[in-house]
Coordinates of C-alpha atoms and ligand atoms in Angstrom, one line a residue:
M93 CA 3.0 -11.6 -9.5
P94 CA 4.7 -13.6 -6.1
R95 CA 3.6 -12.3 -2.5
P96 CA 6.5 -11.9 -0.6
E97 CA 6.8 -13.9 2.1
T98 CA 6.8 -11.3 4.7
R99 CA 6.7 -11.8 8.1
P100 CA 6.5 -8.1 10.5
N101 CA 9.4 -8.1 11.6
P102 CA 9.8 -7.3 16.2
A103 CA 12.6 -5.1 14.6
D104 CA 10.6 -3.2 12.5
T105 CA 8.1 -2.4 14.9
T106 CA 10.4 -1.4 17.4
Q107 CA 11.7 0.9 14.5
L108 CA 8.1 1.9 13.6
Q109 CA 7.3 2.9 17.6
R110 CA 11.1 4.8 17.7
S111 CA 10.3 7.4 14.9
P112 CA 6.8 6.8 13.8
V113 CA 6.2 8.0 9.8
S114 CA 4.1 9.3 8.3
L115 CA 2.6 8.3 4.9
R116 CA 2.2 11.8 3.5
R117 CA 6.1 12.3 3.2
V118 CA 5.8 9.1 2.5
L119 CA 3.5 10.1 -0.7
A120 CA 5.5 13.0 -1.0
L121 CA 8.9 11.2 -1.9
F122 CA 6.0 10.1 -5.6
A123 CA 4.6 13.4 -5.8
P124 CA 7.5 14.6 -8.7
Y125 CA 5.7 11.0 -10.2
R126 CA 2.0 11.5 -10.3
P127 CA 1.8 11.4 -14.3
Q128 CA 3.6 7.9 -14.2
V129 CA 2.0 6.5 -11.0
G130 CA -1.5 7.3 -12.1
T131 CA -0.5 5.6 -15.4
V132 CA 0.0 2.7 -13.7
V133 CA -2.7 2.3 -10.8
A134 CA -5.0 2.5 -14.3
L135 CA -2.9 0.2 -15.9
I136 CA -3.5 -2.4 -12.6
V137 CA -6.8 -2.1 -13.6
V138 CA -7.8 -1.8 -16.7
S139 CA -6.2 -5.8 -16.7
S140 CA -7.5 -7.0 -13.7
V141 CA -11.2 -5.6 -15.7
V142 CA -9.5 -7.3 -18.6
A143 CA -9.3 -9.7 -17.5
L144 CA -12.5 -10.7 -16.1
A145 CA -13.8 -11.1 -19.9
T146 CA -12.7 -14.4 -20.1
P147 CA -15.4 -16.5 -17.4
F148 CA -18.0 -15.0 -19.9
L149 CA -16.4 -15.7 -22.6
V150 CA -16.2 -19.5 -21.8
R151 CA -19.7 -19.4 -20.6
T152 CA -20.6 -18.5 -24.3
V153 CA -18.4 -21.3 -25.4
I154 CA -20.3 -23.2 -23.2
D155 CA -23.5 -22.8 -23.9
D156 CA -24.0 -21.1 -27.3
A157 CA -21.0 -21.8 -29.0
I158 CA -20.9 -25.0 -28.7
P159 CA -24.2 -26.6 -28.6
Q160 CA -25.2 -24.4 -31.6
Q161 CA -21.9 -25.2 -33.7
D162 CA -21.8 -21.8 -34.4
V163 CA -18.1 -22.0 -35.4
A164 CA -18.5 -18.0 -36.3
L165 CA -19.3 -16.5 -32.5
L166 CA -16.9 -19.8 -31.0
A167 CA -13.5 -18.3 -33.5
W168 CA -14.7 -14.4 -32.1
C169 CA -14.3 -16.1 -29.0
V170 CA -11.5 -18.1 -28.5
A171 CA -9.9 -14.9 -30.4
A172 CA -11.1 -12.7 -27.1
M173 CA -9.3 -15.5 -25.0
V174 CA -6.1 -14.9 -26.8
A175 CA -5.9 -11.0 -27.1
V176 CA -6.9 -10.8 -23.6
A177 CA -4.5 -12.9 -22.4
A178 CA -2.0 -10.9 -25.1
T179 CA -3.8 -7.4 -23.4
T180 CA -3.6 -8.7 -19.9
A181 CA 0.7 -9.8 -20.4
L182 CA 1.2 -6.7 -22.6
L183 CA 0.3 -4.6 -19.7
G184 CA 1.8 -5.8 -17.2
V185 CA 4.9 -5.4 -18.9
V186 CA 4.2 -2.0 -19.1
Q187 CA 3.5 -1.7 -15.3
T188 CA 6.6 -3.5 -14.6
W189 CA 9.0 -1.3 -16.9
L190 CA 7.3 2.3 -15.6
S191 CA 6.5 1.1 -11.9
T192 CA 10.0 0.7 -11.5
T193 CA 11.1 2.4 -12.7
V194 CA 9.1 5.2 -10.8
G195 CA 10.7 3.2 -7.2
Q196 CA 14.8 3.3 -8.6
R197 CA 14.3 7.1 -9.6
V198 CA 12.8 7.6 -6.4
M199 CA 15.7 5.2 -3.8
H200 CA 17.9 7.2 -6.4
G201 CA 16.7 10.4 -5.0
L202 CA 17.2 8.7 -0.7
R203 CA 20.0 7.8 -1.0
T204 CA 22.0 10.0 -3.0
A205 CA 20.5 12.3 -0.3
V206 CA 20.8 10.4 2.5
F207 CA 25.1 10.6 1.2
S208 CA 24.9 13.9 1.7
H209 CA 23.4 13.8 4.4
L210 CA 25.4 12.1 6.6
Q211 CA 28.6 13.9 5.0
R212 CA 28.2 16.8 5.8
Q213 CA 27.8 14.9 9.8
S214 CA 30.2 16.0 11.9
L215 CA 32.7 13.0 13.5
G216 CA 30.5 12.7 16.7
F217 CA 27.9 11.8 14.7
F218 CA 30.3 8.7 13.3
T219 CA 32.4 7.7 16.5
R220 CA 28.4 7.5 18.1
T221 CA 27.2 5.2 15.0
R222 CA 28.0 2.1 15.2
G223 CA 30.1 0.3 12.5
G224 CA 28.3 -1.5 9.2
E225 CA 25.2 0.9 10.4
V226 CA 25.5 4.0 7.6
Q227 CA 26.8 2.1 5.1
S228 CA 24.2 -1.1 5.8
R229 CA 21.0 1.3 5.8
L230 CA 22.8 3.4 3.1
T231 CA 23.1 0.2 0.3
N232 CA 20.3 -2.5 2.4
D233 CA 17.8 -0.3 3.1
I234 CA 17.7 1.1 0.8
G235 CA 17.9 -1.0 -2.3
S236 CA 15.3 -3.1 -0.7
M237 CA 13.4 -0.4 -0.8
Q238 CA 11.9 -0.5 -4.3
S239 CA 11.3 -3.1 -3.9
V240 CA 9.4 -3.8 -0.7
V241 CA 7.8 -0.2 -2.0
T242 CA 6.5 -1.7 -5.5
T243 CA 5.4 -4.5 -4.9
T244 CA 3.8 -3.8 -1.5
A245 CA 2.1 -1.0 -3.9
T246 CA 1.3 -2.8 -6.5
S247 CA -0.5 -5.6 -5.0
L248 CA -2.6 -3.4 -2.6
A249 CA -4.3 -2.7 -5.9
S250 CA -3.8 -5.4 -8.3
N251 CA -5.8 -7.7 -5.3
A252 CA -7.7 -4.9 -4.8
T253 CA -9.1 -4.2 -8.3
T254 CA -8.9 -7.3 -8.2
V255 CA -11.4 -8.8 -5.8
A256 CA -14.1 -6.9 -6.1
G257 CA -14.0 -7.2 -10.0
T258 CA -14.0 -11.4 -9.5
A259 CA -17.1 -9.4 -6.9
V260 CA -19.4 -7.5 -9.0
A261 CA -18.9 -9.5 -11.5
M262 CA -19.2 -13.3 -9.8
A263 CA -22.7 -11.3 -8.3
A264 CA -23.3 -11.2 -12.5
L265 CA -23.0 -14.8 -13.2
S266 CA -24.9 -15.8 -10.1
W267 CA -26.1 -14.2 -7.5
R268 CA -27.2 -17.6 -5.4
L269 CA -23.4 -19.0 -6.0
S270 CA -21.4 -15.7 -5.0
L271 CA -24.2 -16.0 -1.1
L272 CA -22.9 -19.5 -1.0
S273 CA -19.2 -18.1 -1.5
L274 CA -19.2 -15.8 0.9
V275 CA -19.9 -18.7 3.3
V276 CA -17.5 -20.8 2.9
L277 CA -14.5 -18.6 1.8
P278 CA -13.9 -17.0 5.0
P279 CA -13.5 -20.5 7.2
A280 CA -11.9 -21.5 3.7
V281 CA -9.1 -18.6 4.5
W282 CA -9.1 -17.9 7.7
L283 CA -8.6 -22.5 8.1
T284 CA -5.3 -21.5 5.3
R285 CA -4.1 -18.3 6.0
K286 CA -3.9 -19.7 9.7
V287 CA -1.3 -22.9 8.5
A288 CA 0.1 -20.5 6.1
L289 CA 1.1 -18.2 8.8
M290 CA 1.7 -21.1 11.4
R291 CA 4.3 -22.4 8.7
R292 CA 5.8 -18.7 8.8
E293 CA 6.7 -19.1 12.8
V294 CA 8.4 -22.8 11.9
T295 CA 10.3 -21.2 9.3
A296 CA 11.4 -18.9 11.3
Q297 CA 12.4 -19.8 14.5
R298 CA 14.1 -23.2 12.1
Q299 CA 17.0 -20.0 10.1
A300 CA 17.2 -18.7 13.7
R301 CA 19.1 -22.6 14.6
M302 CA 20.3 -22.5 11.4
A303 CA 22.4 -19.7 12.2
D304 CA 22.7 -20.3 15.7
M305 CA 24.7 -23.5 14.5
Q306 CA 26.5 -21.7 11.4
T307 CA 28.4 -19.2 14.0
Q308 CA 28.9 -22.1 17.1
V309 CA 30.0 -24.0 13.6
E310 CA 32.3 -21.2 12.9
E311 CA 33.9 -20.4 16.5
G312 CA 33.7 -23.6 17.5
L313 CA 35.4 -24.7 14.4
S314 CA 38.4 -21.3 13.7
I315 CA 42.1 -20.8 14.8
S316 CA 41.6 -19.2 17.0
G317 CA 37.8 -20.1 18.7
V318 CA 39.8 -23.9 18.3
Q319 CA 42.8 -22.0 20.0
L320 CA 40.9 -20.4 22.7
G321 CA 38.4 -23.1 23.6
K322 CA 41.9 -25.7 24.2
T323 CA 43.2 -23.6 26.5
L324 CA 40.1 -22.4 28.7
G325 CA 39.3 -26.6 28.3
T326 CA 36.2 -25.6 27.2
G327 CA 36.7 -28.1 24.7
P328 CA 33.4 -30.3 25.4
A329 CA 31.1 -27.5 27.1
Q330 CA 31.7 -26.6 22.5
S331 CA 30.7 -29.7 22.0
A332 CA 26.9 -30.7 24.5
R333 CA 26.2 -26.6 23.1
F334 CA 26.7 -28.1 19.1
A335 CA 24.4 -31.5 20.4
A336 CA 21.4 -29.1 22.3
T337 CA 21.5 -26.9 19.4
S338 CA 21.3 -29.2 17.0
Q339 CA 18.7 -31.8 18.5
E340 CA 16.4 -28.8 18.7
L341 CA 17.2 -28.4 14.5
V342 CA 15.7 -32.4 15.0
G343 CA 12.0 -30.7 16.0
L344 CA 11.7 -28.2 14.1
E345 CA 12.7 -29.7 11.1
V346 CA 10.4 -32.1 11.4
R347 CA 7.9 -29.6 11.9
S348 CA 8.5 -27.0 9.4
Q349 CA 8.5 -29.6 6.5
L350 CA 4.4 -31.0 8.5
A351 CA 4.0 -27.6 8.3
G352 CA 4.2 -27.7 4.9
R353 CA 2.4 -30.5 4.2
W354 CA 0.5 -29.5 5.7
R355 CA 0.0 -25.7 4.3
M356 CA -0.6 -28.0 0.4
A357 CA -3.4 -30.2 2.1
S358 CA -5.1 -26.8 3.0
M359 CA -4.3 -25.6 -0.6
S360 CA -5.9 -28.3 -2.5
I361 CA -9.0 -29.3 -0.1
V362 CA -10.0 -25.4 -0.4
F363 CA -9.2 -25.8 -4.7
A364 CA -11.0 -28.6 -4.0
G365 CA -13.6 -28.8 -2.4
I366 CA -15.0 -25.1 -3.2
P367 CA -15.4 -26.4 -6.5
A368 CA -17.3 -29.7 -5.8
L369 CA -19.9 -27.4 -2.6
I370 CA -20.4 -25.3 -5.7
Y371 CA -21.5 -27.9 -8.0
L372 CA -23.5 -29.3 -4.9
F373 CA -25.4 -26.3 -4.9
A374 CA -25.4 -26.1 -8.3
G375 CA -27.2 -29.3 -8.6
L376 CA -29.7 -29.4 -6.5
P377 CA -33.7 -28.9 -7.6
A378 CA -33.6 -26.6 -4.5
T379 CA -30.9 -24.4 -5.3
S380 CA -29.9 -24.3 -8.8
G381 CA -32.6 -21.4 -10.1
G382 CA -32.2 -22.9 -13.4
M383 CA -28.5 -22.0 -13.8
T384 CA -26.4 -23.1 -17.2
I385 CA -23.6 -25.8 -17.4
G386 CA -21.8 -22.2 -19.1
T387 CA -22.1 -20.0 -16.2
L388 CA -21.5 -23.2 -13.8
V389 CA -18.8 -23.5 -15.2
A390 CA -18.0 -19.5 -16.1
F391 CA -18.6 -19.2 -12.4
T392 CA -16.0 -22.1 -11.1
A393 CA -13.5 -19.7 -12.8
L394 CA -13.7 -17.1 -11.9
Q395 CA -13.9 -18.5 -8.1
G396 CA -11.3 -19.8 -8.4
T397 CA -9.2 -16.4 -9.2
L398 CA -10.4 -14.6 -6.1
F399 CA -8.5 -16.7 -3.5
R400 CA -5.2 -15.9 -4.3
P401 CA -5.5 -12.4 -4.1
L402 CA -7.2 -12.4 -0.7
M403 CA -4.5 -14.3 0.7
G404 CA -2.5 -11.7 -1.0
L405 CA -4.8 -8.6 0.3
L406 CA -4.5 -9.8 4.2
D407 CA -0.8 -9.8 3.9
V408 CA -0.6 -6.6 3.3
G409 CA -0.2 -5.1 6.5
G410 CA 3.0 -6.8 7.6
Q411 CA 4.3 -5.9 4.5
L412 CA 3.3 -2.2 5.1
I413 CA 5.2 -2.1 8.5
T414 CA 8.3 -3.7 6.6
S415 CA 8.4 -0.7 3.9
M416 CA 7.5 1.2 6.5
A417 CA 10.4 0.5 9.4
L418 CA 12.2 1.0 5.6
F419 CA 11.3 4.4 5.4
S420 CA 11.6 5.2 8.8
R421 CA 15.0 4.2 9.3
V422 CA 16.5 6.7 5.9
F423 CA 13.9 9.2 7.6
E424 CA 15.8 9.0 10.6
Y425 CA 18.9 10.2 9.0
L426 CA 18.1 12.5 7.0
D427 CA 16.3 14.6 10.1
L428 CA 19.9 14.4 11.8
P429 CA 20.4 17.6 12.1
V430 CA 24.1 18.9 11.4
D431 CA 25.2 20.3 14.2
I432 CA 28.9 21.6 12.2
D433 CA 27.7 23.7 9.8
D434 CA 28.2 26.5 6.9
P435 CA 27.6 30.1 9.3
A436 CA 23.9 31.5 7.8
R437 CA 26.1 34.9 7.1
P438 CA 29.7 34.1 6.9
R439 CA 32.9 36.0 6.8
T440 CA 36.0 35.8 4.7
L441 CA 39.5 36.1 5.1
G442 CA 40.9 38.3 2.6
A443 CA 43.8 38.4 2.6
A444 CA 44.8 35.9 6.1
S445 CA 48.1 35.8 7.4
G446 CA 47.5 33.1 9.6
E447 CA 46.7 34.0 13.4
V448 CA 45.2 31.8 15.3
R449 CA 43.8 32.9 18.6
L450 CA 41.9 30.7 21.8
E451 CA 40.3 32.9 23.9
H452 CA 38.9 30.9 26.9
V453 CA 38.3 28.0 25.0
G454 CA 36.3 24.9 26.6
F455 CA 35.3 21.8 24.9
S456 CA 32.7 18.8 26.3
Y457 CA 32.6 15.8 24.2
D458 CA 29.6 14.3 26.2
G459 CA 28.0 17.6 27.1
D460 CA 29.7 16.2 31.0
R461 CA 33.3 16.0 31.6
P462 CA 35.7 18.7 29.5
A463 CA 37.9 17.6 27.5
L464 CA 39.1 21.7 27.5
A465 CA 38.3 23.8 30.3
D466 CA 39.7 27.7 30.2
V467 CA 42.2 27.1 27.3
D468 CA 44.1 30.7 26.5
L469 CA 46.5 29.9 23.0
V470 CA 48.2 33.1 21.0
V471 CA 49.3 31.4 17.9
P472 CA 51.2 34.4 15.5
A473 CA 50.7 34.0 12.4
G474 CA 53.4 31.6 11.0
S475 CA 55.0 30.4 13.8
T476 CA 54.9 27.0 15.7
L477 CA 52.9 25.7 18.7
A478 CA 54.1 22.3 20.4
L479 CA 51.6 21.1 22.4
V480 CA 53.1 18.4 25.1
G481 CA 51.1 16.5 27.1
E482 CA 50.0 12.4 29.1
T483 CA 47.4 10.6 27.3
G484 CA 44.0 12.1 27.3
S485 CA 45.2 15.3 28.3
G486 CA 43.2 17.0 25.3
K487 CA 45.6 17.4 22.5
S488 CA 44.6 15.7 19.2
T489 CA 41.0 17.8 20.9
L490 CA 42.4 21.1 20.6
A491 CA 44.0 20.0 17.5
S492 CA 39.9 19.1 15.9
L493 CA 38.9 22.6 17.3
V494 CA 40.3 24.3 14.9
S495 CA 39.9 22.4 11.5
R496 CA 36.2 22.4 13.2
L497 CA 36.1 18.9 13.2
N498 CA 34.1 19.9 16.5
D499 CA 33.4 23.0 17.6
V500 CA 34.5 24.5 21.4
T501 CA 31.6 24.2 23.9
T502 CA 32.5 27.4 24.8
G503 CA 35.3 30.5 24.2
R504 CA 35.5 31.6 20.3
V505 CA 38.7 30.0 18.3
T506 CA 39.9 33.2 15.4
I507 CA 42.1 32.9 12.7
D508 CA 43.2 36.1 11.9
G509 CA 40.1 37.8 14.7
V510 CA 37.7 35.3 12.9
D511 CA 35.4 33.3 14.7
V512 CA 36.5 30.0 12.8
R513 CA 32.4 29.5 13.0
D514 CA 31.4 32.4 10.2
L515 CA 34.1 31.8 8.2
T516 CA 31.9 28.1 5.7
L517 CA 33.2 25.1 5.6
A518 CA 35.2 25.3 1.9
E519 CA 37.3 28.2 3.4
L520 CA 38.1 27.1 6.4
A521 CA 39.5 23.8 4.7
Q522 CA 41.1 25.9 2.5
V523 CA 43.0 28.2 5.6
V524 CA 43.4 25.3 7.9
G525 CA 46.2 22.5 7.0
V526 CA 45.3 18.3 8.5
V527 CA 47.8 16.2 9.2
S528 CA 46.4 13.2 11.1
Q529 CA 48.7 10.2 12.9
E530 CA 46.0 8.3 10.7
T531 CA 46.7 8.5 6.6
Y532 CA 43.4 6.6 5.2
L533 CA 44.2 6.1 1.4
L534 CA 41.1 5.8 -1.4
H535 CA 41.1 3.1 -3.5
T536 CA 42.5 4.5 -6.6
T537 CA 45.9 5.4 -8.1
V538 CA 48.9 7.3 -5.6
R539 CA 48.3 10.5 -9.0
E540 CA 44.6 10.5 -8.1
N541 CA 45.5 9.8 -4.1
L542 CA 47.1 13.2 -4.4
R543 CA 44.6 14.7 -6.5
Y544 CA 41.8 14.5 -4.0
A545 CA 43.5 17.6 -1.8
R546 CA 43.7 19.5 -5.5
P547 CA 41.4 18.7 -8.3
D548 CA 42.9 20.7 -10.7
A549 CA 47.0 20.0 -9.6
T550 CA 49.1 19.6 -12.5
D551 CA 51.3 15.9 -12.6
V552 CA 53.9 18.3 -12.7
E553 CA 52.6 20.0 -9.0
I554 CA 51.9 16.6 -7.8
E555 CA 54.9 15.3 -8.6
D556 CA 56.5 18.1 -7.3
A557 CA 54.3 18.4 -3.7
A558 CA 55.5 14.2 -3.8
R559 CA 59.1 16.1 -4.7
R560 CA 59.9 18.6 -2.0
A561 CA 58.1 15.5 0.5
Q562 CA 60.3 12.7 0.3
V563 CA 58.1 10.5 -1.4
H564 CA 58.8 10.9 -4.6
D565 CA 61.8 8.0 -4.8
V566 CA 59.2 5.7 -3.2
L567 CA 56.3 6.9 -5.9
V568 CA 58.8 5.8 -9.0
A569 CA 60.1 3.2 -7.7
L570 CA 56.8 0.8 -7.3
P571 CA 55.4 -0.9 -9.9
D572 CA 53.4 1.7 -12.4
G573 CA 55.3 4.4 -10.5
Y574 CA 52.5 7.0 -9.9
D575 CA 49.7 4.9 -11.4
T576 CA 50.1 2.4 -8.8
M577 CA 46.9 1.4 -7.2
V578 CA 46.3 2.0 -3.2
G579 CA 44.4 0.3 -1.1
S580 CA 43.2 -3.6 0.3
R581 CA 43.5 -4.0 -3.7
G582 CA 46.4 -2.5 -4.4
H583 CA 50.0 -1.0 -2.7
R584 CA 50.4 -0.7 1.0
F585 CA 52.1 1.6 1.8
S586 CA 54.6 1.9 5.2
G587 CA 53.3 4.2 8.2
G588 CA 56.4 7.2 7.0
E589 CA 55.4 6.4 3.8
K590 CA 51.8 7.4 4.4
Q591 CA 52.9 10.1 6.8
R592 CA 54.6 11.7 4.2
L593 CA 51.5 10.8 1.3
A594 CA 50.1 13.5 3.2
I595 CA 52.4 15.7 4.2
A596 CA 52.5 15.7 0.0
R597 CA 48.8 16.4 -0.2
T598 CA 48.8 19.1 2.4
L599 CA 51.6 20.9 0.2
L600 CA 49.0 20.6 -2.9
R601 CA 46.1 22.1 -0.4
D602 CA 48.6 25.2 0.4
P603 CA 47.1 26.1 3.6
R604 CA 47.9 29.3 6.3
V605 CA 47.8 27.4 9.2
L606 CA 49.2 23.3 9.5
V607 CA 48.0 21.1 12.1
L608 CA 50.4 18.3 13.0
D609 CA 49.0 15.3 15.5
E610 CA 53.3 13.5 14.9
A611 CA 52.9 9.6 14.4
T612 CA 54.0 8.6 17.7
S613 CA 54.9 4.6 16.2
A614 CA 58.9 4.9 16.4
L615 CA 60.0 4.5 12.5
D616 CA 63.7 3.7 11.6
N617 CA 66.1 6.4 11.8
E618 CA 66.1 7.2 8.1
T619 CA 63.0 7.4 7.8
E620 CA 62.1 9.7 10.5
R621 CA 64.8 11.9 9.2
A622 CA 63.1 12.1 5.4
V623 CA 59.6 12.0 7.4
Q624 CA 61.2 14.9 9.5
A625 CA 62.8 17.0 6.6
A626 CA 58.6 16.5 5.0
L627 CA 58.0 17.8 8.1
D628 CA 59.9 21.0 7.6
E629 CA 59.2 21.6 4.4
V630 CA 54.8 21.5 4.7
A631 CA 55.7 24.2 8.4
K632 CA 57.8 26.1 6.4
G633 CA 56.1 29.8 6.4
R634 CA 53.2 28.4 7.7
T635 CA 52.0 29.2 11.6
T636 CA 51.9 25.2 13.1
I637 CA 50.0 23.6 14.8
T638 CA 52.4 20.8 16.2
I639 CA 50.5 17.1 18.6
A640 CA 55.2 16.5 19.3
H641 CA 56.0 12.9 19.6
R642 CA 59.5 13.8 18.5
L643 CA 61.8 16.0 20.8
S644 CA 63.1 17.8 17.7
T645 CA 59.7 19.3 17.0
V646 CA 60.4 20.5 20.4
R647 CA 62.9 22.5 21.0
D648 CA 62.4 23.7 17.5
A649 CA 58.8 25.5 18.7
D650 CA 59.5 28.7 18.2
S651 CA 56.2 27.7 21.9
I652 CA 55.8 24.6 24.4
A653 CA 52.5 24.1 25.1
V654 CA 51.9 21.4 28.4
L655 CA 48.8 20.3 29.0
S656 CA 46.7 18.7 31.8
H657 CA 43.8 17.7 32.2
G658 CA 43.1 20.0 29.9
R659 CA 44.8 22.9 30.8
V660 CA 47.6 24.3 30.1
V661 CA 49.1 25.0 32.3
E662 CA 53.0 26.3 31.1
Q663 CA 54.4 27.5 28.0
G664 CA 57.1 28.9 26.8
T665 CA 60.0 28.5 24.6
H666 CA 61.7 24.1 25.5
D667 CA 64.9 26.6 27.6
E668 CA 61.7 28.8 28.9
L669 CA 60.6 25.1 30.8
V670 CA 63.7 23.8 31.4
A671 CA 65.2 26.6 33.8
A672 CA 60.8 28.0 35.3
G673 CA 61.7 23.7 36.5
G674 CA 58.2 23.2 36.3
R675 CA 55.7 20.6 34.9
Y676 CA 57.4 20.8 32.0
A677 CA 61.5 20.8 33.0
A678 CA 60.8 17.3 35.5
L679 CA 58.6 15.5 32.8
A680 CA 62.1 16.4 30.5
G681 CA 64.1 14.7 33.5
S682 CA 62.1 11.9 34.7
P683 CA 62.4 9.1 32.7
T684 CA 59.4 8.4 34.1
G685 CA 57.7 11.5 32.5
A686 CA 59.4 10.2 29.4
A687 CA 56.0 9.4 27.4
A688 CA 54.4 12.6 28.6
V689 CA 57.2 14.8 26.3
P690 CA 58.9 13.4 23.7
A691 CA 62.5 11.7 23.4
Ligands
ATP171 N1 35.6 10.7 20.8 C1 35.7 10.8 22.1 N2 34.0 10.5 22.6 C2 34.4 10.4 24.1 N3 35.3 11.5 25.0 C3 36.4 10.9 23.8 C4 36.5 11.3 22.3 N4 37.7 11.6 22.4 C5 38.8 11.8 23.4 N5 37.6 11.8 24.4 C6 38.0 11.9 26.0 O1 38.6 13.5 25.6 C7 39.8 13.1 26.4 C8 41.8 13.9 25.9 O2 41.4 13.4 24.6 P1 42.4 13.2 23.7 O3 42.8 13.2 22.7 O4 42.6 15.4 23.4 O5 43.9 13.3 24.0 P2 45.5 13.0 23.7 O6 46.2 13.9 24.5 O7 45.6 13.9 21.6 O8 47.0 12.4 24.5 P3 46.7 10.9 24.0 O9 48.6 11.2 23.7 O10 46.9 9.5 23.8 O11 47.0 11.1 22.2 C9 40.3 11.4 27.1 O12 40.2 11.5 27.8 C10 39.4 10.9 25.8 O13 38.7 9.9 26.5
MG172 MG1 45.3 12.1 20.5

């Protein structure tokens, strides 16, 4: 089996220091596969032991069969040699099949567990986590786990049994020569390992430098990079930096080539030197002890097979660290508490009318600076509340509390008198619909994108929703109509179209409470009218909380709440607020306030 060149990676070591993994927990993953794992270990042991027969067969051939011209014995020995080779090869195939199957099953379990666990995390987790990291852990870490883990485990098992078995067989063949091996092997192993480690070190440095050079080429010779360099006048500096990296590579390449050569050299010295020493020892009358030629040949062959497994065992430490670090990363995700979860004893709404109340609501993202403070609002069933206020005043935050994308820090949000935290997330999702500024469309057909909102919707229902959302005409005009693919490798919809698709989705779900975040981007008049008609349609008869960016929305709202620094500073209808001559009136009247109050 090829030994993977695993060097304990500093990142792996720090990962393990930060979140250590118990071996027991890793083993528990494999517990359901105990029979298979047991079989794999048995297969490894059996094939290592069977392989030991070969040197003894060689000895019999040389010492007995050939000198005595015993054809029958010779034939038996040769047949046995072939049988040994065939058996170990077959056992190896079965062992690989079993270990890969078990490994892949365990990985499958982990992958799905991590996926569903992460999906239950709140939005906060995804804003905190660096983009791409989640994906990398799920695909790369778990993906490489199987190979790393099975290689580590099987090479540990096979190397250990081979070393033990070979040592016993060597002692059985000749204890004198075994003593000699005990003296010469350790320094040989030490030397070879030293050279190998040195080579890995140089190789790692060389790879790092190559990566640097790659980055510099990408940065320095791309359109934007060249443009930046020219405008900042840093071209010559960049060239100098590139030259320095390239110069460094010259030295490293030479050292790397030499190290490779040294490795080969040390191996060949060891592989030629040890048998030579054995011959010397066996040939000297003082030490030979009357050894037969067959024993000598068999012993030399055996001790040659000892070297690689020994080196492999020395590598197991590094491999273990890599494997455990992989588990550590994955367990870290699995151990994350789910902060927004179903209640232990959920209540249900029954035939809800959809009155939304916020009672003394406070919220903070970081547990320190409040994003909302002491918000009291009542949105009677079927009415519309418009939220206005300058950027950063907490409008989106407030809206996120109703659908539990965030949970209140203090106070409570209720629907028909029931705290939203007492409802199951599934029921809440049924009752509260959200149309956000950013509409996310999946890479599938338009139809499936709409059906995502309600998997049992019929085609007729889907088209009806699209019609009411003013997007049906757009969709039938597409090359494949409702079956057009959407997304990066499909049709791209404009902002206004996307919004209407989102509205169609919401119409399919038919929620009693609606949270709307109107798009800020300006739309042309016609699109604007279509979107407005769609919004009016979707809001009809529902309790609606709108983050308003259009004057018409604000005017028509049953009530307007003006937010400032996370507090509701005014509330009333448009006419009331204008008449009151407060902040809303000032904002609506002054040109500088136009951004805070929709125009
Ligand atoms: N994920 C987050 N983590 C930390 N702070 C946040 C987060 N999201 C928003 N904030 C902060 O909370 C405050 C309220 O933000 P919010 O998005 O609710 O404002 P907004 O009224 O919707 O603004 P806009 O009109 O620009 O959309 C801001 O100070 C913002 O910086
Ligand atoms: Mg916002």
